[in-house]
Amino acid sequence: MSVTLILVGVGIPTSGLLRRGRFDPVAKQWVIPPVRDRGRSPNPDASTQHERRFEMVDLQPFSYDTPGQINAWVDHLAALEKSLRLLHDTEGMLTSGSMPEYLFQRTNGVVGLLEKLVQRGCRVAIEGGSEQLTKELLSRCAVLPTDLPDLDADSGEQPLIPPVESRPRKKPKNRNTAFDDSGPAVESAG
């Protein structure tokens, strides 16, 4: 009987999940032996029969270099857009104008970062009453490493989070004082 399982996870090949391990009572932790393959397996990294039965598919973040990659990103944004529950019509909110490029720059194409940014943006839009996601609104929303507590930054699980580009504030113009009235002249007592 054939069964197809689709499992998603981070660092599966190095986690030991697919390899046989042993519990070390002294260290009180599981020990996963290094991969030792004698060249008999079609998978050079496989060490056990269990590991050879899985085909690992490495999913990378979206890219934004070719028209096909851009279309894939925009298609993903369109699917996300359909799931938004804001009062105003959400069609085109994430996919029109320069919004796809803006969202890619903010997330480097990492789906988890995109979802956190959109979640935070929706919360701000609802609380503020605008019920719309705009670049101006999203620029006030930061995605921080603390938003991804389940991912270990030291192991490389946590993606690089691009900083929010803050627009430089315009320096206020000096006030024209040519017509200021300095009040009545002060008479000197003397």
Tab-separated table of C-alpha atoms in Angstrom:
chain	number	residue	atom	x	y	z
A	1	MET	CA	0.000	0.000	0.000
A	2	SER	CA	1.408	3.381	-1.019
A	3	VAL	CA	0.879	6.439	1.124
A	4	THR	CA	1.877	9.986	0.289
A	5	LEU	CA	2.717	12.254	3.200
A	6	ILE	CA	3.559	15.899	2.813
A	7	LEU	CA	5.385	17.196	5.861
A	8	VAL	CA	6.716	20.689	6.326
A	9	GLY	CA	9.482	21.647	8.694
A	10	VAL	CA	12.721	23.518	9.126
A	11	GLY	CA	16.061	21.723	9.306
A	12	ILE	CA	14.604	18.238	8.851
A	13	PRO	CA	17.789	16.678	7.384
A	14	THR	CA	19.893	17.814	10.330
A	15	SER	CA	17.219	17.294	12.995
A	16	GLY	CA	17.653	13.541	13.245
A	17	LEU	CA	13.918	13.085	12.768
A	18	LEU	CA	14.485	10.594	9.964
A	19	ARG	CA	17.499	8.865	11.525
A	20	ARG	CA	17.730	6.302	14.243
A	21	GLY	CA	19.021	7.748	17.489
A	22	ARG	CA	19.748	6.545	20.982
A	23	PHE	CA	19.070	8.096	24.339
A	24	ASP	CA	22.243	8.908	26.308
A	25	PRO	CA	21.359	8.497	30.017
A	26	VAL	CA	24.461	10.410	31.130
A	27	ALA	CA	23.790	13.495	28.993
A	28	LYS	CA	20.009	12.938	29.339
A	29	GLN	CA	19.415	13.709	25.662
A	30	TRP	CA	18.972	11.953	22.355
A	31	VAL	CA	22.137	11.375	20.336
A	32	ILE	CA	21.846	11.151	16.557
A	33	PRO	CA	24.785	9.413	14.878
A	34	PRO	CA	26.425	11.128	11.890
A	35	VAL	CA	25.423	10.028	8.407
A	36	ARG	CA	27.441	6.974	7.291
A	37	ASP	CA	26.533	5.702	3.881
A	38	ARG	CA	28.624	3.096	2.087
A	39	GLY	CA	27.465	4.200	-1.360
A	40	ARG	CA	24.633	1.690	-1.657
A	41	SER	CA	21.847	4.231	-1.311
A	42	PRO	CA	20.581	6.470	-4.128
A	43	ASN	CA	20.573	9.241	-1.514
A	44	PRO	CA	24.177	10.040	-0.554
A	45	ASP	CA	23.033	11.505	2.767
A	46	ALA	CA	20.834	8.591	3.780
A	47	SER	CA	21.935	6.475	6.705
A	48	THR	CA	18.837	4.437	7.383
A	49	GLN	CA	16.092	2.751	5.466
A	50	HIS	CA	13.593	5.181	6.968
A	51	GLU	CA	15.492	8.196	5.678
A	52	ARG	CA	15.768	6.726	2.175
A	53	ARG	CA	11.987	6.432	1.949
A	54	PHE	CA	11.496	10.196	2.097
A	55	GLU	CA	12.210	12.638	-0.674
A	56	MET	CA	13.198	16.009	0.705
A	57	VAL	CA	12.058	19.056	-1.247
A	58	ASP	CA	13.817	22.224	-0.216
A	59	LEU	CA	11.547	25.254	-0.501
A	60	GLN	CA	13.367	28.525	-0.904
A	61	PRO	CA	11.923	32.013	-0.444
A	62	PHE	CA	10.300	33.600	-3.466
A	63	SER	CA	12.594	35.396	-5.919
A	64	TYR	CA	11.820	38.613	-7.739
A	65	ASP	CA	14.231	38.604	-10.683
A	66	THR	CA	12.417	37.176	-13.713
A	67	PRO	CA	8.867	37.713	-14.985
A	68	GLY	CA	7.975	34.139	-13.976
A	69	GLN	CA	9.250	34.665	-10.428
A	70	ILE	CA	7.419	37.974	-10.153
A	71	ASN	CA	4.196	36.319	-11.390
A	72	ALA	CA	4.580	33.545	-8.803
A	73	TRP	CA	5.004	36.173	-6.047
A	74	VAL	CA	1.983	38.162	-7.245
A	75	ASP	CA	-0.093	34.959	-7.484
A	76	HIS	CA	0.809	34.186	-3.867
A	77	LEU	CA	-0.152	37.734	-2.844
A	78	ALA	CA	-3.479	37.372	-4.698
A	79	ALA	CA	-4.275	34.199	-2.758
A	80	LEU	CA	-3.362	35.950	0.499
A	81	GLU	CA	-5.445	38.951	-0.518
A	82	LYS	CA	-8.545	36.753	-0.888
A	83	SER	CA	-8.218	35.619	2.722
A	84	LEU	CA	-8.105	39.156	4.172
A	85	ARG	CA	-11.165	40.071	6.214
A	86	LEU	CA	-11.158	43.853	6.103
A	87	LEU	CA	-14.315	45.921	5.615
A	88	HIS	CA	-13.147	47.552	2.383
A	89	ASP	CA	-12.761	45.554	-0.818
A	90	THR	CA	-9.357	43.867	-0.656
A	91	GLU	CA	-9.008	43.137	-4.394
A	92	GLY	CA	-5.753	44.665	-5.598
A	93	MET	CA	-4.735	45.738	-2.087
A	94	LEU	CA	-1.583	43.587	-2.147
A	95	THR	CA	-1.209	43.027	-5.896
A	96	SER	CA	-1.624	46.402	-7.583
A	97	GLY	CA	0.806	49.202	-8.253
A	98	SER	CA	4.151	48.943	-6.515
A	99	MET	CA	2.772	46.994	-3.527
A	100	PRO	CA	4.170	43.576	-4.660
A	101	GLU	CA	7.672	45.033	-4.953
A	102	TYR	CA	7.313	46.823	-1.614
A	103	LEU	CA	6.182	43.628	0.122
A	104	PHE	CA	9.059	41.692	-1.427
A	105	GLN	CA	11.572	44.282	-0.222
A	106	ARG	CA	10.094	44.120	3.287
A	107	THR	CA	10.160	40.304	3.472
A	108	ASN	CA	12.858	39.078	1.038
A	109	GLY	CA	10.194	36.711	-0.302
A	110	VAL	CA	9.943	34.755	2.963
A	111	VAL	CA	6.324	33.664	3.366
A	112	GLY	CA	6.445	33.621	7.182
A	113	LEU	CA	7.648	37.227	7.299
A	114	LEU	CA	5.005	38.262	4.770
A	115	GLU	CA	2.270	36.698	6.871
A	116	LYS	CA	3.496	38.395	10.065
A	117	LEU	CA	3.693	41.768	8.295
A	118	VAL	CA	0.186	41.425	6.835
A	119	GLN	CA	-1.211	40.251	10.197
A	120	ARG	CA	0.304	43.217	11.978
A	121	GLY	CA	-0.864	45.570	9.222
A	122	CYS	CA	-4.423	44.226	9.414
A	123	ARG	CA	-4.464	44.735	13.167
A	124	VAL	CA	-3.301	48.358	12.790
A	125	ALA	CA	-5.800	48.950	9.935
A	126	ILE	CA	-8.698	47.589	11.985
A	127	GLU	CA	-7.757	49.409	15.188
A	128	GLY	CA	-7.185	52.657	13.285
A	129	GLY	CA	-10.449	52.312	11.379
A	130	SER	CA	-8.924	52.570	7.890
A	131	GLU	CA	-9.612	48.884	7.108
A	132	GLN	CA	-7.051	49.040	4.275
A	133	LEU	CA	-3.444	47.978	3.873
A	134	THR	CA	-1.270	50.659	2.302
A	135	LYS	CA	2.467	51.126	2.064
A	136	GLU	CA	2.218	54.029	4.500
A	137	LEU	CA	0.380	51.869	7.042
A	138	LEU	CA	2.730	48.886	6.577
A	139	SER	CA	5.790	51.136	6.948
A	140	ARG	CA	4.649	51.693	10.551
A	141	CYS	CA	4.620	47.922	11.164
A	142	ALA	CA	7.855	46.137	12.003
A	143	VAL	CA	8.455	42.402	11.992
A	144	LEU	CA	10.890	41.536	14.762
A	145	PRO	CA	12.809	38.361	15.650
A	146	THR	CA	10.585	38.106	18.730
A	147	ASP	CA	7.654	37.602	16.336
A	148	LEU	CA	9.231	34.276	15.339
A	149	PRO	CA	9.868	32.690	18.759
A	150	ASP	CA	9.770	29.110	17.475
A	151	LEU	CA	12.717	29.679	15.139
A	152	ASP	CA	16.260	29.518	16.479
A	153	ALA	CA	18.292	32.450	15.177
A	154	ASP	CA	21.622	30.799	16.079
A	155	SER	CA	20.885	27.714	13.953
A	156	GLY	CA	19.920	29.687	10.852
A	157	GLU	CA	16.216	28.849	11.107
A	158	GLN	CA	15.265	32.489	11.473
A	159	PRO	CA	15.308	34.377	8.165
A	160	LEU	CA	17.036	37.694	7.718
A	161	ILE	CA	14.468	40.376	8.482
A	162	PRO	CA	15.009	43.456	6.319
A	163	PRO	CA	14.926	46.708	8.268
A	164	VAL	CA	12.048	49.090	7.701
A	165	GLU	CA	13.250	51.947	5.575
A	166	SER	CA	12.325	55.040	7.451
A	167	ARG	CA	11.803	58.108	5.377
A	168	PRO	CA	13.945	61.002	6.512
A	169	ARG	CA	11.799	63.627	8.120
A	170	LYS	CA	11.798	66.925	6.347
A	171	LYS	CA	13.603	69.607	8.241
A	172	PRO	CA	11.086	72.302	9.083
A	173	LYS	CA	11.648	75.517	7.189
A	174	ASN	CA	12.863	78.459	9.212
A	175	ARG	CA	10.104	80.870	9.964
A	176	ASN	CA	10.123	84.162	8.077
A	177	THR	CA	10.376	86.825	10.740
A	178	ALA	CA	10.513	89.879	8.441
A	179	PHE	CA	6.996	90.974	9.350
A	180	ASP	CA	7.043	90.043	13.026
A	181	ASP	CA	5.937	92.809	15.343
A	182	SER	CA	8.317	93.042	18.234
A	183	GLY	CA	5.862	95.142	20.254
A	184	PRO	CA	6.076	98.715	21.470
A	185	ALA	CA	9.497	100.254	21.756
A	186	VAL	CA	10.833	100.201	25.268
A	187	GLU	CA	11.709	103.659	26.584
A	188	SER	CA	14.929	103.790	28.389
A	189	ALA	CA	14.739	105.255	31.859
A	190	GLY	CA	17.636	107.352	32.440
